[in-house]
Amino acid sequence: MNRHSIVTKIFFPFVLTTIMFAVVLLGVVPDRQAKILTANTENELFSIAKTIALTVNIALEKENLEALAEFNTFLKNDAHISVAGIFVENGDSFELLAAFPSEVESELAAGVDPIKFLVARAPFKTSNLCSGQPKQDTFI
Amino acid sequence: MLKYSIWLIVLLSGTAWAEKLTSTEPANLILVANINDTIAPDELDVQAIIRGDQGNWSNGDPILLVLPGREAEIYEQVSRGAFGESGMMMQKRWLKLVFSGRGNPPRYADSEKEMIDFVLNTPGSAAVIRAQHHQDLTQLLVKAI
């Protein structure tokens, strides 16, 4: 092979560079984008979980369920959220208090598969719902 | 003076204790509703209304239920008498219904008077109160529980 030929000087570097770009575009970029998308979705879910926790806290402390009803409408209209639940701490375990939608209550009570679902959790405390065990958690 | 003060404290404590006992005693309860006269009392399914299974009146209007809040004297009486459970459980039940979208959010009132005033002034509303107020509420639909 002639090291000074035009093929050696231009074509091979061009092919090599193209292959490197292809590897980056096909392998690294989608992987990073998937991670960024997952992180963004998890952040969004966490924000929603925190809002639910706050809403439940207001519902229990202030005895006002209006905000919770508004939030139910939001959940119904948001196609990204498949399941939401309110869990009450019961000793070392958690007991399902309420589920959205109500049809998934038994499945949610059995546990959420973290491989199938992205799960966000926001704990909250109330002074009056649980006697002796005031800590509760919300998962989405 | 000290002797009288002690007696006064003992007396007030006794009164407070007696009031607490009264508030948990079983009471005859009634459902009062501010709805038009096209609905007969016999048509009302009281249990379905107060348990959130029925969210609308037979004419399609939403039922605005008023329940006693924690501060209300009849909190435990109503929850035990109408729901057969504690006040805390009653609140959990309604939180569950509203969160899952199966029930209209009820309003919590701090006193029986507040509940009655709300029902008197709000068409489509209903409340569970003690039967002793029955005579004063002739303009409302009344049904025993």
mmCIF file of N, CA, C and O in Angstrom, chain B residues 1 28 43 61 65 75 83 92 121 142:
data_model
loop_
_atom_site.group_PDB
_atom_site.id
_atom_site.type_symbol
_atom_site.label_atom_id
_atom_site.label_comp_id
_atom_site.label_asym_id
_atom_site.label_seq_id
_atom_site.Cartn_x
_atom_site.Cartn_y
_atom_site.Cartn_z
ATOM 1 N N MET B 1 -60.226 31.979 99.746
ATOM 2 C CA MET B 1 -60.210 32.267 98.315
ATOM 3 C C MET B 1 -59.632 31.075 97.534
ATOM 4 O O MET B 1 -60.149 30.667 96.491
ATOM 5 N N ASN B 28 -79.623 10.131 67.967
ATOM 6 C CA ASN B 28 -80.481 9.922 66.804
ATOM 7 C C ASN B 28 -80.073 10.928 65.734
ATOM 8 O O ASN B 28 -80.055 12.129 65.989
ATOM 9 N N GLU B 43 -87.261 8.492 48.335
ATOM 10 C CA GLU B 43 -86.368 8.192 47.209
ATOM 11 C C GLU B 43 -84.892 8.284 47.606
ATOM 12 O O GLU B 43 -84.020 7.866 46.850
ATOM 13 N N ASP B 61 -78.047 17.107 39.834
ATOM 14 C CA ASP B 61 -77.207 18.091 40.524
ATOM 15 C C ASP B 61 -76.234 17.383 41.471
ATOM 16 O O ASP B 61 -76.588 16.369 42.079
ATOM 17 N N LEU B 65 -71.998 17.585 50.311
ATOM 18 C CA LEU B 65 -72.167 17.032 51.657
ATOM 19 C C LEU B 65 -71.356 17.825 52.676
ATOM 20 O O LEU B 65 -70.209 18.195 52.403
ATOM 21 N N TYR B 75 -68.664 15.309 66.059
ATOM 22 C CA TYR B 75 -67.704 14.622 65.159
ATOM 23 C C TYR B 75 -67.782 13.100 65.324
ATOM 24 O O TYR B 75 -68.024 12.368 64.362
ATOM 25 N N PHE B 83 -71.515 6.214 59.975
ATOM 26 C CA PHE B 83 -70.522 5.419 59.261
ATOM 27 C C PHE B 83 -70.138 4.145 60.018
ATOM 28 O O PHE B 83 -69.515 3.254 59.459
ATOM 29 N N LYS B 92 -60.525 9.411 56.614
ATOM 30 C CA LYS B 92 -59.707 8.588 55.701
ATOM 31 C C LYS B 92 -60.550 8.088 54.531
ATOM 32 O O LYS B 92 -60.112 8.076 53.393
ATOM 33 N N ASN B 121 -78.408 27.615 53.359
ATOM 34 C CA ASN B 121 -78.044 28.632 52.367
ATOM 35 C C ASN B 121 -77.483 28.080 51.064
ATOM 36 O O ASN B 121 -77.147 28.844 50.160
ATOM 37 N N VAL B 142 -85.951 16.212 55.215
ATOM 38 C CA VAL B 142 -85.379 15.544 56.393
ATOM 39 C C VAL B 142 -85.661 14.048 56.327
ATOM 40 O O VAL B 142 -86.778 13.625 56.026
#
